[in-house]
CSV table of C-alpha atoms in Angstrom, one decimal:
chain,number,residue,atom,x,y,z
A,27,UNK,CA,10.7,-10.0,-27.5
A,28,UNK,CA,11.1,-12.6,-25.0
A,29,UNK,CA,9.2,-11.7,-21.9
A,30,UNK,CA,11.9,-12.5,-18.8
A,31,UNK,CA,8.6,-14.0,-16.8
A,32,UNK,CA,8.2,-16.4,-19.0
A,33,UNK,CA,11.6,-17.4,-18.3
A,34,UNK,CA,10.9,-17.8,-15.0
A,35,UNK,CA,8.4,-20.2,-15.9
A,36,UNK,CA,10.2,-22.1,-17.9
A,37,UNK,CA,12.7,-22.8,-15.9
A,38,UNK,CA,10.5,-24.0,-12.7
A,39,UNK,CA,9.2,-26.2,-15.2
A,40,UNK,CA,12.6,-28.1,-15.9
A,41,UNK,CA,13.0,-27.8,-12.2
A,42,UNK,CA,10.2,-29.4,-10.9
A,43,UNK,CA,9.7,-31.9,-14.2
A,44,UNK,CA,5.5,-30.8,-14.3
A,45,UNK,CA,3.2,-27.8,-14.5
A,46,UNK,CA,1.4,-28.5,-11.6
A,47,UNK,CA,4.3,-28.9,-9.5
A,48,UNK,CA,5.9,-25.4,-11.3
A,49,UNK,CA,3.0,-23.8,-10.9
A,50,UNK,CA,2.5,-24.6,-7.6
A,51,UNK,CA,5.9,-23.3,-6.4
A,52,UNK,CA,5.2,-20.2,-8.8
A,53,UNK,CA,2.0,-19.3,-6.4
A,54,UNK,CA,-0.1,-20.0,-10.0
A,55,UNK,CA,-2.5,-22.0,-11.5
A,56,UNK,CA,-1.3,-24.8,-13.9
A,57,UNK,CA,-3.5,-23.3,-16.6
A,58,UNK,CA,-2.0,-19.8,-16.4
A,59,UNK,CA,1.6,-22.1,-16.5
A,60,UNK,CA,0.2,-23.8,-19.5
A,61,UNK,CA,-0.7,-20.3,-21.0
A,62,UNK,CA,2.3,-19.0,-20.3
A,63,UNK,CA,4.7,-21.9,-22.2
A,64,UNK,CA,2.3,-21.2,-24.9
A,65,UNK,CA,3.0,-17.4,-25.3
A,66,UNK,CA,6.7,-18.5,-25.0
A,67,UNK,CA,6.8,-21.1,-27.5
A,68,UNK,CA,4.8,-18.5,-29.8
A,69,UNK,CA,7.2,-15.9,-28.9
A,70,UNK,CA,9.9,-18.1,-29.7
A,71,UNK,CA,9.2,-20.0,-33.0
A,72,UNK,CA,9.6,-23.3,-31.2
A,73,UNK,CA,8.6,-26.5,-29.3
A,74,UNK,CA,10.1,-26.0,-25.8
A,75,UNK,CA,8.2,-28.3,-23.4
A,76,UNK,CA,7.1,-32.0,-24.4
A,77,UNK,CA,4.4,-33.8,-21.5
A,78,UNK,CA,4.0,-36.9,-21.4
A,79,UNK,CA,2.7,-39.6,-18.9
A,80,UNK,CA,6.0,-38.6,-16.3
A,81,UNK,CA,5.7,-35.4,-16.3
A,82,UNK,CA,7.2,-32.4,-18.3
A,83,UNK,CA,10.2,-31.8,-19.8
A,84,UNK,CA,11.9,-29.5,-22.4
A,85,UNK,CA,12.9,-30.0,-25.6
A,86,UNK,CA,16.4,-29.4,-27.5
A,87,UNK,CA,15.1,-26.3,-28.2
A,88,UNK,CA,14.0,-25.9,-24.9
A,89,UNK,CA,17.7,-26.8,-23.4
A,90,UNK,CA,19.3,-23.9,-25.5
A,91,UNK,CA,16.8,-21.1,-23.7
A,92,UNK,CA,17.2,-22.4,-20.4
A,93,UNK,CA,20.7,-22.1,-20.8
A,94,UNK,CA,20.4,-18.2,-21.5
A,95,UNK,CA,17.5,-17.9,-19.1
A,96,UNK,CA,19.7,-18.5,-16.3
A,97,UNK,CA,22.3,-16.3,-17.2
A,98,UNK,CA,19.7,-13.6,-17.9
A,99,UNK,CA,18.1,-14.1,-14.5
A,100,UNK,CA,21.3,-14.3,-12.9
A,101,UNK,CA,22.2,-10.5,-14.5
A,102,UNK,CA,18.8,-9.2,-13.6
A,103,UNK,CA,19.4,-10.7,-10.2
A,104,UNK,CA,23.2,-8.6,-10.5
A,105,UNK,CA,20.7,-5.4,-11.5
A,106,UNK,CA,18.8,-5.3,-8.7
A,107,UNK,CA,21.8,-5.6,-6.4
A,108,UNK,CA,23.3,-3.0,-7.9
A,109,UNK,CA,20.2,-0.9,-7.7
A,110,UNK,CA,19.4,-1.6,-4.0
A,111,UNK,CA,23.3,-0.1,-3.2
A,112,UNK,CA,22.6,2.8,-5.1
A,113,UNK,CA,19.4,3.4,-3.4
A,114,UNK,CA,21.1,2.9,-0.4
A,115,UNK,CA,18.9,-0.2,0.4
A,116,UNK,CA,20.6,-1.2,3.6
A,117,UNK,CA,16.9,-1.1,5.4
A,118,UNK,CA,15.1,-3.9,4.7
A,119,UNK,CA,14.0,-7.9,5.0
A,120,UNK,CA,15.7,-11.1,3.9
A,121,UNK,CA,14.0,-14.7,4.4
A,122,UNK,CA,16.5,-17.7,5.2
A,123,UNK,CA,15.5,-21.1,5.1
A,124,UNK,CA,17.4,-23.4,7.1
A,125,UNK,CA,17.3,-27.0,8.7
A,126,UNK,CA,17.4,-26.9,12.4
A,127,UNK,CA,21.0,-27.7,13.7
A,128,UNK,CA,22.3,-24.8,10.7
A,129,UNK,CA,19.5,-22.7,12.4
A,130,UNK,CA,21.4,-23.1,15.7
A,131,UNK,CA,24.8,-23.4,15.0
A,132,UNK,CA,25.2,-20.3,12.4
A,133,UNK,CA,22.0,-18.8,11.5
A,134,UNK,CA,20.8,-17.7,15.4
A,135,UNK,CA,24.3,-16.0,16.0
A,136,UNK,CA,24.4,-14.6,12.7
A,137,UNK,CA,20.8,-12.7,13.7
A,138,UNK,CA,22.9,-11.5,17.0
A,139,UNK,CA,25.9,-10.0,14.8
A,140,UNK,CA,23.7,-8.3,12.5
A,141,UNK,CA,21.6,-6.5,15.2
A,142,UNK,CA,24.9,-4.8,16.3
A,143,UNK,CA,26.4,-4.3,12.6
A,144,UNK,CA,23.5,-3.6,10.3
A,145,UNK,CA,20.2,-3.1,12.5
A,146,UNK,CA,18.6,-1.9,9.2
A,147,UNK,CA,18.5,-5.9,8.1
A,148,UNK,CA,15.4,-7.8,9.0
A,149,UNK,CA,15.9,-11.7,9.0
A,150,UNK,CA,12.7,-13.9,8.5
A,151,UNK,CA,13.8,-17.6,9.5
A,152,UNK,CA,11.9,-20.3,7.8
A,153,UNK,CA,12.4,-24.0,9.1
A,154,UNK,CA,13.1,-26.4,6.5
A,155,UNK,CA,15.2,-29.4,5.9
A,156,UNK,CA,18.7,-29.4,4.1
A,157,UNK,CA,17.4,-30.8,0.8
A,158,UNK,CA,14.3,-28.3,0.8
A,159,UNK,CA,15.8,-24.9,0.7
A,160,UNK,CA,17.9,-24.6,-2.1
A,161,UNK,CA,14.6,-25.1,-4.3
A,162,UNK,CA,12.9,-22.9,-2.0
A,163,UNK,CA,15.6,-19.9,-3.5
A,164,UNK,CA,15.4,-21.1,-7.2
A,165,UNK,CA,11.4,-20.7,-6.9
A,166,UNK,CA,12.0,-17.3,-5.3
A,167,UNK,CA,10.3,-18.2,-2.0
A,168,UNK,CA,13.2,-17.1,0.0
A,169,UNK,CA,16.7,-15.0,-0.2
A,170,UNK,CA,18.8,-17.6,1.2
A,171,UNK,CA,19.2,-21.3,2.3
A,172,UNK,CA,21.1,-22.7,4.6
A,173,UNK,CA,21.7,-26.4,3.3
A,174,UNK,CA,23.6,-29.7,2.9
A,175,UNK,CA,24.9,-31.5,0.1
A,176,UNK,CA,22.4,-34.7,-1.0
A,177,UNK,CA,21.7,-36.7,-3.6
A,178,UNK,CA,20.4,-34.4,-6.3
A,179,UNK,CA,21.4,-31.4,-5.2
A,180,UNK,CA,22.6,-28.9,-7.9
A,181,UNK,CA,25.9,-29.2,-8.6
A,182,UNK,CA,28.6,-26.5,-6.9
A,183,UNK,CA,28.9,-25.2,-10.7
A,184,UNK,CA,24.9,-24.7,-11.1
A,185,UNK,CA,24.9,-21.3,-13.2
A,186,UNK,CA,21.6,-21.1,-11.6
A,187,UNK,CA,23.0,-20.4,-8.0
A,188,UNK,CA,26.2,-19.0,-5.9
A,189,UNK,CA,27.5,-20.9,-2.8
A,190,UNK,CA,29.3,-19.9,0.0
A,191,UNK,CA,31.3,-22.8,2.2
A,192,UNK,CA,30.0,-22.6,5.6
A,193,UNK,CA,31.4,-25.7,7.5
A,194,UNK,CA,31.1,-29.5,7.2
A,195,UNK,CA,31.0,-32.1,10.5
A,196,UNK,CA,31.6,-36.4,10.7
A,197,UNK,CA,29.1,-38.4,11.7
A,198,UNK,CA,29.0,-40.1,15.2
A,199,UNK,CA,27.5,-44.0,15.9
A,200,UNK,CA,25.1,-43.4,19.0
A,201,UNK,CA,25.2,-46.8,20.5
A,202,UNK,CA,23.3,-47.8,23.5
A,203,UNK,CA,25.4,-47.8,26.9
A,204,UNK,CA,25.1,-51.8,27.0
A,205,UNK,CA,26.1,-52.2,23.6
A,206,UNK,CA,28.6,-54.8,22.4
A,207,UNK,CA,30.8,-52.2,21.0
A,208,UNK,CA,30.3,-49.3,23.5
A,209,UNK,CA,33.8,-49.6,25.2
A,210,UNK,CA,35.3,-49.2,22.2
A,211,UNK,CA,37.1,-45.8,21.7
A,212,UNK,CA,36.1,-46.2,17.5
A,213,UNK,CA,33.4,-48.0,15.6
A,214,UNK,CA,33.4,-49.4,12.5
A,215,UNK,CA,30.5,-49.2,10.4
A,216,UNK,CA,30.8,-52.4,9.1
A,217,UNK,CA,30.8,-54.3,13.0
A,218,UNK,CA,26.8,-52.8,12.6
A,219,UNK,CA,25.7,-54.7,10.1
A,220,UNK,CA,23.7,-56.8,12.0
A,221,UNK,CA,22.0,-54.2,14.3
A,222,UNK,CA,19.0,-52.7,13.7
A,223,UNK,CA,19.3,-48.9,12.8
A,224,UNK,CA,17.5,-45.8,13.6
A,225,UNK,CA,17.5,-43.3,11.2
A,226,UNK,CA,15.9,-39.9,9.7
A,227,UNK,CA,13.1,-41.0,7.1
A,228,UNK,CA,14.2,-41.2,3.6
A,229,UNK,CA,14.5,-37.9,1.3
A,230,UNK,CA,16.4,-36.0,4.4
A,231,UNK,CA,20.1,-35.8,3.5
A,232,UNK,CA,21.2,-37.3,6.3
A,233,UNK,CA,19.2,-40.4,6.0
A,234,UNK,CA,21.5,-41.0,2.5
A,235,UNK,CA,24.5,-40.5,4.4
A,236,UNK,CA,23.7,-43.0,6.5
A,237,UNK,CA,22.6,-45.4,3.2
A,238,UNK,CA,26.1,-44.3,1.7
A,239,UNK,CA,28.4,-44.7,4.6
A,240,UNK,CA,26.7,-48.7,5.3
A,241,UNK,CA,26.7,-49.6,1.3
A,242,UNK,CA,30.5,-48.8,1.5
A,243,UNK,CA,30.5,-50.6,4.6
A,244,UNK,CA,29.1,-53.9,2.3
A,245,UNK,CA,26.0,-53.7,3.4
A,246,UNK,CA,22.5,-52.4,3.6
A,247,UNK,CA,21.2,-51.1,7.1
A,248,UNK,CA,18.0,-52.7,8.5
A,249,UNK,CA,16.0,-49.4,9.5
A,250,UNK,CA,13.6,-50.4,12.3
A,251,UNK,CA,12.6,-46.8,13.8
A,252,UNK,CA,12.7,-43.5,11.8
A,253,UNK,CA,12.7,-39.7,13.0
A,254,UNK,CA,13.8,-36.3,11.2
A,255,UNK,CA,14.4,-35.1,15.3
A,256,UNK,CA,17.6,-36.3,16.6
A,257,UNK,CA,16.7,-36.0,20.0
A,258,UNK,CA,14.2,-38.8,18.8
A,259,UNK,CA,16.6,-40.7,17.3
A,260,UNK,CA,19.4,-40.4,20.4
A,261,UNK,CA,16.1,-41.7,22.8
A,262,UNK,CA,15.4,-44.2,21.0
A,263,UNK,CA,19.1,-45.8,20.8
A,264,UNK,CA,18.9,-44.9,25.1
A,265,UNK,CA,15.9,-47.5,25.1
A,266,UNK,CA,17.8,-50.0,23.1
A,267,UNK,CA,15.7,-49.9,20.2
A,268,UNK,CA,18.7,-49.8,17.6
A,269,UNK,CA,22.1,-47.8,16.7
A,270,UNK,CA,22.6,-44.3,14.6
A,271,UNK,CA,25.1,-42.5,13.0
A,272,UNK,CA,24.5,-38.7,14.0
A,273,UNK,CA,25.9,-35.3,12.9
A,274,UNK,CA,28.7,-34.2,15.8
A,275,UNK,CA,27.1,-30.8,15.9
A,276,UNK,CA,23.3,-32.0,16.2
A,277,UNK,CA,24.6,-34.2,19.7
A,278,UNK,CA,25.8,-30.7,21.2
A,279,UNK,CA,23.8,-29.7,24.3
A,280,UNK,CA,21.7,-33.1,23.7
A,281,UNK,CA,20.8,-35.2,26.7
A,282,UNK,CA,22.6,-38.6,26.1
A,283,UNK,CA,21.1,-40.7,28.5
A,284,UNK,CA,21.7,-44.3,28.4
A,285,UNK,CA,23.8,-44.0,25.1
A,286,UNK,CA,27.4,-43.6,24.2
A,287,UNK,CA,28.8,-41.8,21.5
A,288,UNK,CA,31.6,-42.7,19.6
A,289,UNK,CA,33.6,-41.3,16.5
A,290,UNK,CA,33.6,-43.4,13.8
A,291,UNK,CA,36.6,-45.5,12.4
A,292,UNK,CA,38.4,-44.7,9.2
A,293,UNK,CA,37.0,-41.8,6.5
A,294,UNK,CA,33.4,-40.7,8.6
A,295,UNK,CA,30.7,-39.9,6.7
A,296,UNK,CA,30.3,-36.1,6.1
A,297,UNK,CA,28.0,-33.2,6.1
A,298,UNK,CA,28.7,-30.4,4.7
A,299,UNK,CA,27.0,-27.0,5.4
A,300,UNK,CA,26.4,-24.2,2.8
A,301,UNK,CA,24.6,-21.4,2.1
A,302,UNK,CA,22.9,-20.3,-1.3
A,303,UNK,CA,21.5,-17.4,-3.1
A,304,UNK,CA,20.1,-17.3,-6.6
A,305,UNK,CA,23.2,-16.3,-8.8
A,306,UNK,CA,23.6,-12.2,-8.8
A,307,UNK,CA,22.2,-11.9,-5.6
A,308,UNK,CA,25.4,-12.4,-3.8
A,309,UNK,CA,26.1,-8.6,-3.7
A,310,UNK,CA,22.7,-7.6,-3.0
A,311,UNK,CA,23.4,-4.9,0.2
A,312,UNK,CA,20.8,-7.2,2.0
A,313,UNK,CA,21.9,-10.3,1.5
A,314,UNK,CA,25.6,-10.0,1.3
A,315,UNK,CA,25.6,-9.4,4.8
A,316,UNK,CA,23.6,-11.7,6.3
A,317,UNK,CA,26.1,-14.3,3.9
A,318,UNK,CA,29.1,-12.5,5.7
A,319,UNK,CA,27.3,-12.9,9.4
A,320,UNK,CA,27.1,-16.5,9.1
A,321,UNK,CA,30.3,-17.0,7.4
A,322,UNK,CA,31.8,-15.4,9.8
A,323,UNK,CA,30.1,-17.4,12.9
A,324,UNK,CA,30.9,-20.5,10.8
A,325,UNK,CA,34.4,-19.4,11.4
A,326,UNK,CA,34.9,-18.5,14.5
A,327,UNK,CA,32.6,-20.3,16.7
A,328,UNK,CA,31.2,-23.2,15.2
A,329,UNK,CA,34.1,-25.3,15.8
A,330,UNK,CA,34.1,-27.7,12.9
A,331,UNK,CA,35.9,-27.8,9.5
A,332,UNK,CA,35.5,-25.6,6.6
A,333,UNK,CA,33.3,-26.8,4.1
């Protein structure tokens, strides 16, 4: 019989393409990883993982019991829901991760609505950026992300997860108030070709936004300053140093001295917001409403588009 951890194991190991990395996110040793695939593959009558100089990854074989691992993880998941309502479980913790803006726009008025509509629910924030979370779920180191579409993300029909649309926002160019363009009431992309840029570093989502909106643009940008802090990034364009393109929502409340934002011509670029649980948890009577909380802040007070 196939033992369901092993499962577990072998599918951090796809994820994260080596046993050290898998193992690491597992809270184990790469040995006891290595010991593990072995049991499995014994279990199994077959090959599943191949190393080689780039890492890990699983063979044909390999492929067909992912593809039933997830949908037997996603019906234990479904089990312990279901178990957790008939106990009653409405007392208890869950752990969000969440990049900062998500953390102020949805997550933080979320806590507020629980406290009055299911005190029982204990919410554990956890900082992280919009690309980190959603691994952070599939490795069972939190409940629920808050996150953004980015290159690589899973796609919205990952078997592995469920999604719910929270909201999405444009992008803004932050130019300095002496700017050539500033008096405009749109920019184009494309008329800041030749500036330098200020940007987050590469890896955070919205530093690819900014790579995708200025390749569709015709060209690359020329990053001269870089910072994940947006208050860093809108200082920086108020000394002069360079122009930014800035989620709406992360300018709210911001001091904008010496810059001027405008909206930005034609199609902006886009972020959209959504949370994510590990498939089968959706209806846990934890987590589905801490889900509800924020989809219903995203709603009503957030201000911005659905996603």
């Amino acid at each position: 019989m196939i033992d369901v951890r092993r499962l577990r194991i072998l599918r951090a190991v796809a994820d994260h393409r080596t046993v050290t990395a898998a193992a690491a996110a597992l809270y184990l040793t790469p040995s006891a990883v290595s010991q593990q695939l072995a049991a499995l593959e014994q279990e199994t009558g077959h090959r599943l993982v191949e190393r080689g100089a780039r890492g890990a990854r699983l063979t044909a074989a390999g492929e067909i019991l992912l593809s039933h691992a997830n949908v037997v993880l996603a019906q234990l998941e479904r089990a312990e829901a279901e178990l957790a309502e008939y106990g009653a479980g409405v007392a208890g913790t869950v752990t969000v991760a969440a990049f900062a803006t998500g953390i102020g726009l949805v997550l933080a008025p979320a806590l507020t609505e629980l406290a009055r509509t299911a005190p029982g629910i204990r919410v554990k924030v956890q900082d992280a950026e919009g690309d980190a979370s959603v691994p952070m779920v599939l490795d069972r180191q939190v409940d629920v992300a808050v996150a953004v579409e980015y290159r690589g993300a899973p796609a919205e029909d990952d078997r592995r997860l469920t999604r719910v649309p929270l909201y999405s926002e444009p992008f803004d160019a932050v130019l300095p108030v002496g700017h050539r363009l500033a008096d405009q009431d749109q920019v184009a992309v494309a008329d800041l070709a030749k500036d330098p840029w200020i940007s987050p570093y590469p890896g955070n989502p919205c530093h690819d936004v900014v790579v995708l909106a200025c390749e569709y643009a015709g060209f690359a940008p020329r990053f001269e300053h870089s910072s994940d802090d947006f208050r860093a990034v809108v200082a920086l364009a108020g000394a002069d140093a360079g122009v930014a393109l800035v989620p709406r929502s992360a300018l709210r409340g911001m001091e904008l001295t010496g810059v001027v934002v405008r909206p930005v011509e034609g199609s902006a670029p886009t972020r959209r917001v959504f949370a994510a649980v590990r498939q089968g948890a959706e209806g846990h009577p934890l987590i589905r409403p801490v889900l509800d909380a924020m989809e219903a802040v995203a709603v009503r007070e957030v201000g911005l588009a659905r996603a």
